[in-house]
Amino acid sequence: MLLCFADEQKSAERIAAAGNLDLARINRHRFPDGEIKLDLPDTLPEQVVILRTLNNPNEKLVELLLAAQTARNLGARHLTLVAPYLAYMRQDIAFHPGEAISQRIVGHFLAGLFDAVVTVDPHLHRVATLNEAVPVTDAIVLSAAPLLSGLIASRRPQALLVGPDEESAQWVSLAASQHALEYAVCQKVRLGDRTVQVALPEVRVANRQVVLVDDVASTGHTVAHAAQLLLAAGAVSVDVAVTHALFAGDALQLIVNAGVGEVWSTDCIQHSSNAVSMATTIARALSRLHGAPAHDSGDCSASNAT
Ligand code: R5P
């Protein structure tokens, strides 16, 4: 059984349809003082999956604490978290004494609640595997790069793919390999939340259609800055493809103002830029985990992804 919250009902319906899963809602009540109460179905099967994508994560982490322990009390023996976007993965070391290593803390918190975690393109930089960050029995990493690559290849067949920083090399190289596209990677120095310095790679961009590929756009400054440099270097167009459409505040406007043409994202986080759906990929991962066949609905089109 797949359990979802009201704000992720549409994503859950796509995954449930692709995976032939029963779907039920977790209902939420917020008390006047800000505390929350959850209601789950009163009986649960032994295998339960909870869908919660972890953008705006702080309150959702409390929801997961309440939901997972209640699910165990109601009969769940094996609990899987599907968190298409996994928060707090970027803070993976203490840059100075006293700084919380959020990745490790949140990862261990989730591992204490769930037997398995399924996620998409987590930001793993200084750790090699998801299991190191979230030490569950089954830590499953999926990638949106193949689907985004297919979309890019259909819209910009001769595109040069560019990763805006060193960390993006893992996603841009995978995307490029799917359709034999050329790729290159920028160098970036982050000076603050909204201040980055980007250096373009040694590759010809003049008269090229360029697509920036990254795991996440948050404030949008990384891709906006890279786009400005690429256009100044003669690129005929710059579009953006990201797995996770965080787009905090005015990020999308900032990116458009930088000269970016189109912005494509996956439905890991619901956003107007969603252009591909990860539902079938997630459903297949769940069926491998639970040993049941998933429907092959091939739902990677833009039309039903929002
Ligand atoms: C960092 O390495 C990530 O891959 C993204 O490039 C970064 O988080 C984007 O942040 P922002 O949109 O705030 O520049």
PDB file of C-alpha atoms and ligand atoms in Angstrom:
ATOM      1  CA  MET A   1       0.000   0.000   0.000  1.00  0.00           C
ATOM      2  CA  LEU A   2       1.193   3.490  -0.884  1.00  0.00           C
ATOM      3  CA  LEU A   3       0.345   6.237   1.614  1.00  0.00           C
ATOM      4  CA  CYS A   4       0.416   9.879   0.605  1.00  0.00           C
ATOM      5  CA  PHE A   5      -0.399  13.329   1.915  1.00  0.00           C
ATOM      6  CA  ALA A   6      -3.033  15.505   0.230  1.00  0.00           C
ATOM      7  CA  ASP A   7      -0.525  17.822  -1.423  1.00  0.00           C
ATOM      8  CA  GLU A   8       1.160  14.890  -3.186  1.00  0.00           C
ATOM      9  CA  GLN A   9      -2.009  13.061  -4.224  1.00  0.00           C
ATOM     10  CA  LYS A  10      -1.397  13.510  -7.976  1.00  0.00           C
ATOM     11  CA  SER A  11       2.185  12.225  -7.839  1.00  0.00           C
ATOM     12  CA  ALA A  12       1.020   9.326  -5.688  1.00  0.00           C
ATOM     13  CA  GLU A  13      -1.747   8.435  -8.160  1.00  0.00           C
ATOM     14  CA  ARG A  14       0.801   8.252 -10.978  1.00  0.00           C
ATOM     15  CA  ILE A  15       3.115   5.985  -8.959  1.00  0.00           C
ATOM     16  CA  ALA A  16       0.228   3.808  -7.727  1.00  0.00           C
ATOM     17  CA  ALA A  17      -1.107   3.398 -11.277  1.00  0.00           C
ATOM     18  CA  ALA A  18       2.331   2.505 -12.652  1.00  0.00           C
ATOM     19  CA  GLY A  19       3.049   0.090  -9.800  1.00  0.00           C
ATOM     20  CA  ASN A  20      -0.442  -1.365  -9.403  1.00  0.00           C
ATOM     21  CA  LEU A  21      -0.423  -0.307  -5.748  1.00  0.00           C
ATOM     22  CA  ASP A  22      -3.310   0.384  -3.395  1.00  0.00           C
ATOM     23  CA  LEU A  23      -3.315   4.073  -2.520  1.00  0.00           C
ATOM     24  CA  ALA A  24      -4.548   5.648   0.694  1.00  0.00           C
ATOM     25  CA  ARG A  25      -4.290   9.108   2.262  1.00  0.00           C
ATOM     26  CA  ILE A  26      -2.684  10.272   5.446  1.00  0.00           C
ATOM     27  CA  ASN A  27      -4.946  13.053   6.707  1.00  0.00           C
ATOM     28  CA  ARG A  28      -3.430  15.930   8.581  1.00  0.00           C
ATOM     29  CA  HIS A  29      -4.899  18.335  11.130  1.00  0.00           C
ATOM     30  CA  ARG A  30      -3.053  21.410  12.295  1.00  0.00           C
ATOM     31  CA  PHE A  31      -3.920  22.617  15.774  1.00  0.00           C
ATOM     32  CA  PRO A  32      -4.153  26.367  16.451  1.00  0.00           C
ATOM     33  CA  ASP A  33      -0.779  26.264  18.210  1.00  0.00           C
ATOM     34  CA  GLY A  34       0.957  24.772  15.165  1.00  0.00           C
ATOM     35  CA  GLU A  35       1.197  21.161  16.262  1.00  0.00           C
ATOM     36  CA  ILE A  36      -0.054  18.565  13.793  1.00  0.00           C
ATOM     37  CA  LYS A  37      -2.068  15.356  14.112  1.00  0.00           C
ATOM     38  CA  LEU A  38      -2.074  12.594  11.508  1.00  0.00           C
ATOM     39  CA  ASP A  39      -4.707   9.974  10.676  1.00  0.00           C
ATOM     40  CA  LEU A  40      -3.693   6.841   8.781  1.00  0.00           C
ATOM     41  CA  PRO A  41      -5.975   4.036   7.523  1.00  0.00           C
ATOM     42  CA  ASP A  42      -6.874   1.990  10.623  1.00  0.00           C
ATOM     43  CA  THR A  43      -5.383  -1.253   9.312  1.00  0.00           C
ATOM     44  CA  LEU A  44      -2.306  -1.573   7.145  1.00  0.00           C
ATOM     45  CA  PRO A  45      -0.707  -4.424   5.213  1.00  0.00           C
ATOM     46  CA  GLU A  46       2.747  -5.672   6.123  1.00  0.00           C
ATOM     47  CA  GLN A  47       4.464  -3.727   3.317  1.00  0.00           C
ATOM     48  CA  VAL A  48       3.809  -0.002   3.373  1.00  0.00           C
ATOM     49  CA  VAL A  49       5.326   2.785   1.288  1.00  0.00           C
ATOM     50  CA  ILE A  50       5.091   6.429   2.344  1.00  0.00           C
ATOM     51  CA  LEU A  51       5.546   9.103  -0.332  1.00  0.00           C
ATOM     52  CA  ARG A  52       6.926  12.419   0.925  1.00  0.00           C
ATOM     53  CA  THR A  53       9.141  14.584  -1.206  1.00  0.00           C
ATOM     54  CA  LEU A  54      11.303  16.646   1.108  1.00  0.00           C
ATOM     55  CA  ASN A  55      11.333  20.163  -0.291  1.00  0.00           C
ATOM     56  CA  ASN A  56      10.384  22.555   2.544  1.00  0.00           C
ATOM     57  CA  PRO A  57      11.532  19.684   4.742  1.00  0.00           C
ATOM     58  CA  ASN A  58      11.362  20.783   8.348  1.00  0.00           C
ATOM     59  CA  GLU A  59       7.702  20.102   9.117  1.00  0.00           C
ATOM     60  CA  LYS A  60       7.683  17.084   6.791  1.00  0.00           C
ATOM     61  CA  LEU A  61      10.368  15.414   8.906  1.00  0.00           C
ATOM     62  CA  VAL A  62       8.038  15.615  11.915  1.00  0.00           C
ATOM     63  CA  GLU A  63       5.238  14.207   9.749  1.00  0.00           C
ATOM     64  CA  LEU A  64       7.460  11.258   8.858  1.00  0.00           C
ATOM     65  CA  LEU A  65       8.278  10.653  12.522  1.00  0.00           C
ATOM     66  CA  LEU A  66       4.569  10.511  13.371  1.00  0.00           C
ATOM     67  CA  ALA A  67       3.520   8.582  10.249  1.00  0.00           C
ATOM     68  CA  ALA A  68       6.222   5.904  10.350  1.00  0.00           C
ATOM     69  CA  GLN A  69       5.747   5.040  14.003  1.00  0.00           C
ATOM     70  CA  THR A  70       1.954   4.986  13.608  1.00  0.00           C
ATOM     71  CA  ALA A  71       2.264   2.733  10.557  1.00  0.00           C
ATOM     72  CA  ARG A  72       4.342   0.269  12.596  1.00  0.00           C
ATOM     73  CA  ASN A  73       1.692   0.313  15.349  1.00  0.00           C
ATOM     74  CA  LEU A  74      -0.985  -0.407  12.723  1.00  0.00           C
ATOM     75  CA  GLY A  75       0.708  -3.518  11.375  1.00  0.00           C
ATOM     76  CA  ALA A  76       3.382  -2.424   8.895  1.00  0.00           C
ATOM     77  CA  ARG A  77       6.380  -4.729   9.098  1.00  0.00           C
ATOM     78  CA  HIS A  78       8.383  -3.261   6.203  1.00  0.00           C
ATOM     79  CA  LEU A  79       8.331   0.481   5.700  1.00  0.00           C
ATOM     80  CA  THR A  80       9.684   2.254   2.638  1.00  0.00           C
ATOM     81  CA  LEU A  81      10.096   5.992   2.255  1.00  0.00           C
ATOM     82  CA  VAL A  82       9.836   7.342  -1.273  1.00  0.00           C
ATOM     83  CA  ALA A  83      11.361  10.813  -1.048  1.00  0.00           C
ATOM     84  CA  PRO A  84      11.892  11.855  -4.681  1.00  0.00           C
ATOM     85  CA  TYR A  85      13.738  14.912  -3.342  1.00  0.00           C
ATOM     86  CA  LEU A  86      15.869  14.125  -0.312  1.00  0.00           C
ATOM     87  CA  ALA A  87      16.638  17.218   1.733  1.00  0.00           C
ATOM     88  CA  TYR A  88      19.724  18.168   3.720  1.00  0.00           C
ATOM     89  CA  MET A  89      22.100  16.183   1.512  1.00  0.00           C
ATOM     90  CA  ARG A  90      24.264  19.193   0.624  1.00  0.00           C
ATOM     91  CA  GLN A  91      25.553  19.792   4.172  1.00  0.00           C
ATOM     92  CA  ASP A  92      27.854  16.769   4.247  1.00  0.00           C
ATOM     93  CA  ILE A  93      30.810  18.073   6.276  1.00  0.00           C
ATOM     94  CA  ALA A  94      31.429  20.601   9.045  1.00  0.00           C
ATOM     95  CA  PHE A  95      33.221  23.515   7.394  1.00  0.00           C
ATOM     96  CA  HIS A  96      34.152  24.846  10.832  1.00  0.00           C
ATOM     97  CA  PRO A  97      34.035  23.384  14.353  1.00  0.00           C
ATOM     98  CA  GLY A  98      30.507  23.450  15.748  1.00  0.00           C
ATOM     99  CA  GLU A  99      28.699  23.228  12.410  1.00  0.00           C
ATOM    100  CA  ALA A 100      26.011  20.524  12.222  1.00  0.00           C
ATOM    101  CA  ILE A 101      26.570  17.843   9.582  1.00  0.00           C
ATOM    102  CA  SER A 102      22.925  17.822   8.563  1.00  0.00           C
ATOM    103  CA  GLN A 103      23.254  15.057   5.975  1.00  0.00           C
ATOM    104  CA  ARG A 104      24.411  12.561   8.581  1.00  0.00           C
ATOM    105  CA  ILE A 105      21.884  13.657  11.221  1.00  0.00           C
ATOM    106  CA  VAL A 106      18.843  13.643   8.927  1.00  0.00           C
ATOM    107  CA  GLY A 107      20.033  10.454   7.224  1.00  0.00           C
ATOM    108  CA  HIS A 108      20.299   8.589  10.516  1.00  0.00           C
ATOM    109  CA  PHE A 109      16.924   9.981  11.618  1.00  0.00           C
ATOM    110  CA  LEU A 110      15.264   8.536   8.488  1.00  0.00           C
ATOM    111  CA  ALA A 111      17.149   5.259   8.831  1.00  0.00           C
ATOM    112  CA  GLY A 112      15.692   4.900  12.328  1.00  0.00           C
ATOM    113  CA  LEU A 113      12.172   5.099  10.886  1.00  0.00           C
ATOM    114  CA  PHE A 114      12.346   3.221   7.581  1.00  0.00           C
ATOM    115  CA  ASP A 115      13.677  -0.077   6.235  1.00  0.00           C
ATOM    116  CA  ALA A 116      14.175   1.271   2.723  1.00  0.00           C
ATOM    117  CA  VAL A 117      14.554   4.694   1.127  1.00  0.00           C
ATOM    118  CA  VAL A 118      14.018   5.423  -2.562  1.00  0.00           C
ATOM    119  CA  THR A 119      15.139   8.777  -3.918  1.00  0.00           C
ATOM    120  CA  VAL A 120      16.143  10.519  -7.138  1.00  0.00           C
ATOM    121  CA  ASP A 121      19.490  12.190  -7.816  1.00  0.00           C
ATOM    122  CA  PRO A 122      20.395  12.893  -4.175  1.00  0.00           C
ATOM    123  CA  HIS A 123      23.175  15.434  -3.767  1.00  0.00           C
ATOM    124  CA  LEU A 124      25.982  13.055  -2.815  1.00  0.00           C
ATOM    125  CA  HIS A 125      29.249  14.894  -3.108  1.00  0.00           C
ATOM    126  CA  ARG A 126      31.771  13.845  -0.512  1.00  0.00           C
ATOM    127  CA  VAL A 127      30.097  10.495   0.236  1.00  0.00           C
ATOM    128  CA  ALA A 128      30.061   7.798  -2.412  1.00  0.00           C
ATOM    129  CA  THR A 129      26.767   6.024  -1.707  1.00  0.00           C
ATOM    130  CA  LEU A 130      23.347   6.890  -0.333  1.00  0.00           C
ATOM    131  CA  ASN A 131      23.765   4.137   2.229  1.00  0.00           C
ATOM    132  CA  GLU A 132      26.597   6.098   3.843  1.00  0.00           C
ATOM    133  CA  ALA A 133      24.257   9.055   4.325  1.00  0.00           C
ATOM    134  CA  VAL A 134      21.063   7.091   5.069  1.00  0.00           C
ATOM    135  CA  PRO A 135      22.097   3.727   6.548  1.00  0.00           C
ATOM    136  CA  VAL A 136      18.988   1.666   5.765  1.00  0.00           C
ATOM    137  CA  THR A 137      18.920  -1.915   4.496  1.00  0.00           C
ATOM    138  CA  ASP A 138      17.863  -0.764   1.029  1.00  0.00           C
ATOM    139  CA  ALA A 139      19.033   2.716   0.000  1.00  0.00           C
ATOM    140  CA  ILE A 140      17.930   3.059  -3.620  1.00  0.00           C
ATOM    141  CA  VAL A 141      19.120   5.869  -5.877  1.00  0.00           C
ATOM    142  CA  LEU A 142      17.306   6.547  -9.138  1.00  0.00           C
ATOM    143  CA  SER A 143      18.345   9.091 -11.718  1.00  0.00           C
ATOM    144  CA  ALA A 144      16.297  11.463 -13.802  1.00  0.00           C
ATOM    145  CA  ALA A 145      19.194  11.940 -16.222  1.00  0.00           C
ATOM    146  CA  PRO A 146      17.943   9.379 -18.800  1.00  0.00           C
ATOM    147  CA  LEU A 147      14.460  10.934 -18.982  1.00  0.00           C
ATOM    148  CA  LEU A 148      15.783  14.502 -19.049  1.00  0.00           C
ATOM    149  CA  SER A 149      18.253  13.446 -21.719  1.00  0.00           C
ATOM    150  CA  GLY A 150      15.422  12.076 -23.848  1.00  0.00           C
ATOM    151  CA  LEU A 151      13.533  15.330 -23.519  1.00  0.00           C
ATOM    152  CA  ILE A 152      16.622  17.385 -24.390  1.00  0.00           C
ATOM    153  CA  ALA A 153      17.437  15.181 -27.381  1.00  0.00           C
ATOM    154  CA  SER A 154      13.921  15.662 -28.751  1.00  0.00           C
ATOM    155  CA  ARG A 155      13.855  19.448 -28.217  1.00  0.00           C
ATOM    156  CA  ARG A 156      17.524  20.345 -28.844  1.00  0.00           C
ATOM    157  CA  PRO A 157      19.011  17.443 -30.858  1.00  0.00           C
ATOM    158  CA  GLN A 158      22.458  19.035 -31.294  1.00  0.00           C
ATOM    159  CA  ALA A 159      22.692  20.460 -27.778  1.00  0.00           C
ATOM    160  CA  LEU A 160      25.892  20.927 -25.865  1.00  0.00           C
ATOM    161  CA  LEU A 161      25.141  19.898 -22.273  1.00  0.00           C
ATOM    162  CA  VAL A 162      26.878  21.935 -19.594  1.00  0.00           C
ATOM    163  CA  GLY A 163      27.068  21.183 -15.891  1.00  0.00           C
ATOM    164  CA  PRO A 164      27.339  24.414 -13.910  1.00  0.00           C
ATOM    165  CA  ASP A 165      29.728  23.023 -11.280  1.00  0.00           C
ATOM    166  CA  GLU A 166      31.963  20.045 -10.547  1.00  0.00           C
ATOM    167  CA  GLU A 167      29.271  18.180  -8.585  1.00  0.00           C
ATOM    168  CA  SER A 168      26.980  18.218 -11.609  1.00  0.00           C
ATOM    169  CA  ALA A 169      29.457  16.109 -13.626  1.00  0.00           C
ATOM    170  CA  GLN A 170      27.741  12.898 -12.466  1.00  0.00           C
ATOM    171  CA  TRP A 171      24.346  13.959 -13.862  1.00  0.00           C
ATOM    172  CA  VAL A 172      25.458  15.795 -17.002  1.00  0.00           C
ATOM    173  CA  SER A 173      27.777  12.962 -18.073  1.00  0.00           C
ATOM    174  CA  LEU A 174      24.999  10.398 -17.624  1.00  0.00           C
ATOM    175  CA  ALA A 175      22.514  12.571 -19.531  1.00  0.00           C
ATOM    176  CA  ALA A 176      25.003  13.109 -22.355  1.00  0.00           C
ATOM    177  CA  SER A 177      25.824   9.403 -22.668  1.00  0.00           C
ATOM    178  CA  GLN A 178      22.182   8.460 -23.249  1.00  0.00           C
ATOM    179  CA  HIS A 179      21.982  10.265 -26.589  1.00  0.00           C
ATOM    180  CA  ALA A 180      25.655  10.711 -27.511  1.00  0.00           C
ATOM    181  CA  LEU A 181      25.571  14.428 -26.760  1.00  0.00           C
ATOM    182  CA  GLU A 182      28.673  16.500 -26.082  1.00  0.00           C
ATOM    183  CA  TYR A 183      29.109  17.797 -22.554  1.00  0.00           C
ATOM    184  CA  ALA A 184      31.377  19.964 -20.456  1.00  0.00           C
ATOM    185  CA  VAL A 185      31.498  21.069 -16.838  1.00  0.00           C
ATOM    186  CA  CYS A 186      32.039  24.545 -15.345  1.00  0.00           C
ATOM    187  CA  GLN A 187      33.925  25.367 -12.180  1.00  0.00           C
ATOM    188  CA  LYS A 188      32.056  27.163  -9.409  1.00  0.00           C
ATOM    189  CA  VAL A 189      32.995  28.869  -6.177  1.00  0.00           C
ATOM    190  CA  ARG A 190      30.150  29.613  -3.775  1.00  0.00           C
ATOM    191  CA  LEU A 191      30.727  32.791  -1.794  1.00  0.00           C
ATOM    192  CA  GLY A 192      27.290  32.922  -0.114  1.00  0.00           C
ATOM    193  CA  ASP A 193      23.668  31.766  -0.395  1.00  0.00           C
ATOM    194  CA  ARG A 194      23.102  34.036  -3.387  1.00  0.00           C
ATOM    195  CA  THR A 195      26.633  34.680  -4.577  1.00  0.00           C
ATOM    196  CA  VAL A 196      28.537  32.308  -6.858  1.00  0.00           C
ATOM    197  CA  GLN A 197      31.489  32.636  -9.213  1.00  0.00           C
ATOM    198  CA  VAL A 198      31.361  30.407 -12.284  1.00  0.00           C
ATOM    199  CA  ALA A 199      34.133  29.755 -14.819  1.00  0.00           C
ATOM    200  CA  LEU A 200      33.181  28.274 -18.194  1.00  0.00           C
ATOM    201  CA  PRO A 201      34.937  25.124 -19.436  1.00  0.00           C
ATOM    202  CA  GLU A 202      37.369  25.166 -22.354  1.00  0.00           C
ATOM    203  CA  VAL A 203      34.813  24.235 -24.990  1.00  0.00           C
ATOM    204  CA  ARG A 204      33.407  26.079 -28.002  1.00  0.00           C
ATOM    205  CA  VAL A 205      29.972  27.453 -27.147  1.00  0.00           C
ATOM    206  CA  ALA A 206      29.639  30.051 -29.934  1.00  0.00           C
ATOM    207  CA  ASN A 207      26.626  29.297 -32.161  1.00  0.00           C
ATOM    208  CA  ARG A 208      25.708  26.274 -30.020  1.00  0.00           C
ATOM    209  CA  GLN A 209      22.406  25.453 -28.364  1.00  0.00           C
ATOM    210  CA  VAL A 210      23.376  24.857 -24.753  1.00  0.00           C
ATOM    211  CA  VAL A 211      21.383  23.069 -22.061  1.00  0.00           C
ATOM    212  CA  LEU A 212      22.493  23.481 -18.451  1.00  0.00           C
ATOM    213  CA  VAL A 213      21.954  20.233 -16.509  1.00  0.00           C
ATOM    214  CA  ASP A 214      21.994  20.045 -12.710  1.00  0.00           C
ATOM    215  CA  ASP A 215      20.374  18.136  -9.865  1.00  0.00           C
ATOM    216  CA  VAL A 216      18.714  21.160  -8.307  1.00  0.00           C
ATOM    217  CA  ALA A 217      18.093  24.844  -8.801  1.00  0.00           C
ATOM    218  CA  SER A 218      17.456  26.542  -5.469  1.00  0.00           C
ATOM    219  CA  THR A 219      18.013  30.306  -5.539  1.00  0.00           C
ATOM    220  CA  GLY A 220      18.719  29.953  -9.256  1.00  0.00           C
ATOM    221  CA  HIS A 221      21.967  31.932  -9.049  1.00  0.00           C
ATOM    222  CA  THR A 222      24.137  29.009 -10.204  1.00  0.00           C
ATOM    223  CA  VAL A 223      22.314  28.414 -13.491  1.00  0.00           C
ATOM    224  CA  ALA A 224      21.550  32.118 -14.007  1.00  0.00           C
ATOM    225  CA  HIS A 225      25.215  33.034 -13.707  1.00  0.00           C
ATOM    226  CA  ALA A 226      26.310  30.180 -15.963  1.00  0.00           C
ATOM    227  CA  ALA A 227      23.649  31.113 -18.536  1.00  0.00           C
ATOM    228  CA  GLN A 228      24.832  34.737 -18.666  1.00  0.00           C
ATOM    229  CA  LEU A 229      28.413  33.617 -19.298  1.00  0.00           C
ATOM    230  CA  LEU A 230      27.347  31.137 -22.000  1.00  0.00           C
ATOM    231  CA  LEU A 231      25.258  33.730 -23.829  1.00  0.00           C
ATOM    232  CA  ALA A 232      28.094  36.265 -23.576  1.00  0.00           C
ATOM    233  CA  ALA A 233      30.369  33.612 -25.108  1.00  0.00           C
ATOM    234  CA  GLY A 234      28.081  33.308 -28.123  1.00  0.00           C
ATOM    235  CA  ALA A 235      25.648  30.484 -27.324  1.00  0.00           C
ATOM    236  CA  VAL A 236      22.548  30.882 -29.511  1.00  0.00           C
ATOM    237  CA  SER A 237      20.293  29.634 -26.713  1.00  0.00           C
ATOM    238  CA  VAL A 238      20.550  28.408 -23.154  1.00  0.00           C
ATOM    239  CA  ASP A 239      17.895  26.172 -21.603  1.00  0.00           C
ATOM    240  CA  VAL A 240      17.905  24.525 -18.194  1.00  0.00           C
ATOM    241  CA  ALA A 241      17.100  20.928 -17.191  1.00  0.00           C
ATOM    242  CA  VAL A 242      17.059  20.072 -13.485  1.00  0.00           C
ATOM    243  CA  THR A 243      15.811  17.095 -11.541  1.00  0.00           C
ATOM    244  CA  HIS A 244      14.535  19.056  -8.564  1.00  0.00           C
ATOM    245  CA  ALA A 245      12.626  22.308  -9.074  1.00  0.00           C
ATOM    246  CA  LEU A 246      13.184  23.925  -5.691  1.00  0.00           C
ATOM    247  CA  PHE A 247      13.139  27.462  -7.172  1.00  0.00           C
ATOM    248  CA  ALA A 248      13.147  29.382  -3.900  1.00  0.00           C
ATOM    249  CA  GLY A 249      11.512  32.819  -3.979  1.00  0.00           C
ATOM    250  CA  ASP A 250      12.084  34.632  -7.274  1.00  0.00           C
ATOM    251  CA  ALA A 251      14.536  32.019  -8.627  1.00  0.00           C
ATOM    252  CA  LEU A 252      12.592  31.298 -11.800  1.00  0.00           C
ATOM    253  CA  GLN A 253      12.344  34.984 -12.690  1.00  0.00           C
ATOM    254  CA  LEU A 254      16.053  35.399 -12.034  1.00  0.00           C
ATOM    255  CA  ILE A 255      16.789  32.542 -14.439  1.00  0.00           C
ATOM    256  CA  VAL A 256      14.502  33.938 -17.133  1.00  0.00           C
ATOM    257  CA  ASN A 257      16.031  37.412 -16.682  1.00  0.00           C
ATOM    258  CA  ALA A 258      19.465  35.853 -17.257  1.00  0.00           C
ATOM    259  CA  GLY A 259      18.334  34.921 -20.769  1.00  0.00           C
ATOM    260  CA  VAL A 260      17.361  31.283 -20.268  1.00  0.00           C
ATOM    261  CA  GLY A 261      14.795  30.106 -22.816  1.00  0.00           C
ATOM    262  CA  GLU A 262      13.076  27.058 -21.370  1.00  0.00           C
ATOM    263  CA  VAL A 263      13.269  25.429 -17.955  1.00  0.00           C
ATOM    264  CA  TRP A 264      12.505  21.701 -17.683  1.00  0.00           C
ATOM    265  CA  SER A 265      12.238  19.706 -14.472  1.00  0.00           C
ATOM    266  CA  THR A 266      10.885  16.396 -13.211  1.00  0.00           C
ATOM    267  CA  ASP A 267       7.841  15.906 -11.018  1.00  0.00           C
ATOM    268  CA  CYS A 268      10.032  14.993  -8.023  1.00  0.00           C
ATOM    269  CA  ILE A 269       8.846  18.393  -6.793  1.00  0.00           C
ATOM    270  CA  GLN A 270       5.579  19.717  -8.231  1.00  0.00           C
ATOM    271  CA  HIS A 271       6.276  22.876 -10.215  1.00  0.00           C
ATOM    272  CA  SER A 272       5.052  24.610 -13.345  1.00  0.00           C
ATOM    273  CA  SER A 273       8.329  23.638 -15.075  1.00  0.00           C
ATOM    274  CA  ASN A 274       7.671  19.860 -14.681  1.00  0.00           C
ATOM    275  CA  ALA A 275       8.272  18.232 -18.046  1.00  0.00           C
ATOM    276  CA  VAL A 276       8.971  14.578 -17.244  1.00  0.00           C
ATOM    277  CA  SER A 277       7.501  12.224 -14.669  1.00  0.00           C
ATOM    278  CA  MET A 278       9.525   9.848 -12.532  1.00  0.00           C
ATOM    279  CA  ALA A 279       6.440   7.779 -11.623  1.00  0.00           C
ATOM    280  CA  THR A 280       7.223   4.714 -13.735  1.00  0.00           C
ATOM    281  CA  THR A 281      10.879   4.695 -12.685  1.00  0.00           C
ATOM    282  CA  ILE A 282       9.861   4.885  -9.016  1.00  0.00           C
ATOM    283  CA  ALA A 283       7.169   2.216  -9.445  1.00  0.00           C
ATOM    284  CA  ARG A 284       9.684  -0.135 -11.058  1.00  0.00           C
ATOM    285  CA  ALA A 285      12.084   0.374  -8.151  1.00  0.00           C
ATOM    286  CA  LEU A 286       9.292  -0.423  -5.686  1.00  0.00           C
ATOM    287  CA  SER A 287       8.327  -3.559  -7.577  1.00  0.00           C
ATOM    288  CA  ARG A 288      11.964  -4.732  -7.549  1.00  0.00           C
ATOM    289  CA  LEU A 289      12.076  -4.040  -3.822  1.00  0.00           C
ATOM    290  CA  HIS A 290       8.819  -5.863  -3.091  1.00  0.00           C
ATOM    291  CA  GLY A 291       9.001  -8.490  -5.814  1.00  0.00           C
ATOM    292  CA  ALA A 292       5.825  -7.485  -7.680  1.00  0.00           C
ATOM    293  CA  PRO A 293       5.449  -6.504 -11.362  1.00  0.00           C
ATOM    294  CA  ALA A 294       4.951  -2.825 -12.238  1.00  0.00           C
ATOM    295  CA  HIS A 295       2.814  -1.606 -15.133  1.00  0.00           C
ATOM    296  CA  ASP A 296       4.913  -0.265 -17.982  1.00  0.00           C
ATOM    297  CA  SER A 297       2.935   2.892 -18.600  1.00  0.00           C
ATOM    298  CA  GLY A 298       5.982   4.776 -19.933  1.00  0.00           C
ATOM    299  CA  ASP A 299       4.678   8.018 -18.504  1.00  0.00           C
ATOM    300  CA  CYS A 300       7.568  10.304 -19.296  1.00  0.00           C
ATOM    301  CA  SER A 301       5.662  12.984 -21.184  1.00  0.00           C
ATOM    302  CA  ALA A 302       5.142  16.525 -20.068  1.00  0.00           C
ATOM    303  CA  SER A 303       1.371  16.404 -20.239  1.00  0.00           C
ATOM    304  CA  ASN A 304       0.598  14.623 -16.989  1.00  0.00           C
ATOM    305  CA  ALA A 305       3.608  15.542 -14.957  1.00  0.00           C
ATOM    306  CA  THR A 306       2.513  18.626 -13.033  1.00  0.00           C
TER     307      THR A 306
HETATM  308  C1  R5P B   1      25.195  22.393  -5.734  1.00  0.00           C
HETATM  309  O1  R5P B   1      26.266  21.907  -5.998  1.00  0.00           O
HETATM  310  C2  R5P B   1      23.964  22.003  -6.488  1.00  0.00           C
HETATM  311  O2  R5P B   1      24.229  21.033  -7.452  1.00  0.00           O
HETATM  312  C3  R5P B   1      23.334  23.194  -7.156  1.00  0.00           C
HETATM  313  O3  R5P B   1      24.199  23.684  -8.167  1.00  0.00           O
HETATM  314  C4  R5P B   1      23.068  24.295  -6.188  1.00  0.00           C
HETATM  315  O4  R5P B   1      22.495  23.789  -5.014  1.00  0.00           O
HETATM  316  C5  R5P B   1      22.166  25.319  -6.797  1.00  0.00           C
HETATM  317  O5  R5P B   1      21.933  26.310  -5.862  1.00  0.00           O
HETATM  318  P1  R5P B   1      21.426  27.742  -6.308  1.00  0.00           P
HETATM  319  O6  R5P B   1      20.312  27.545  -7.276  1.00  0.00           O
HETATM  320  O7  R5P B   1      20.970  28.367  -5.015  1.00  0.00           O
HETATM  321  O8  R5P B   1      22.599  28.446  -6.885  1.00  0.00           O
END
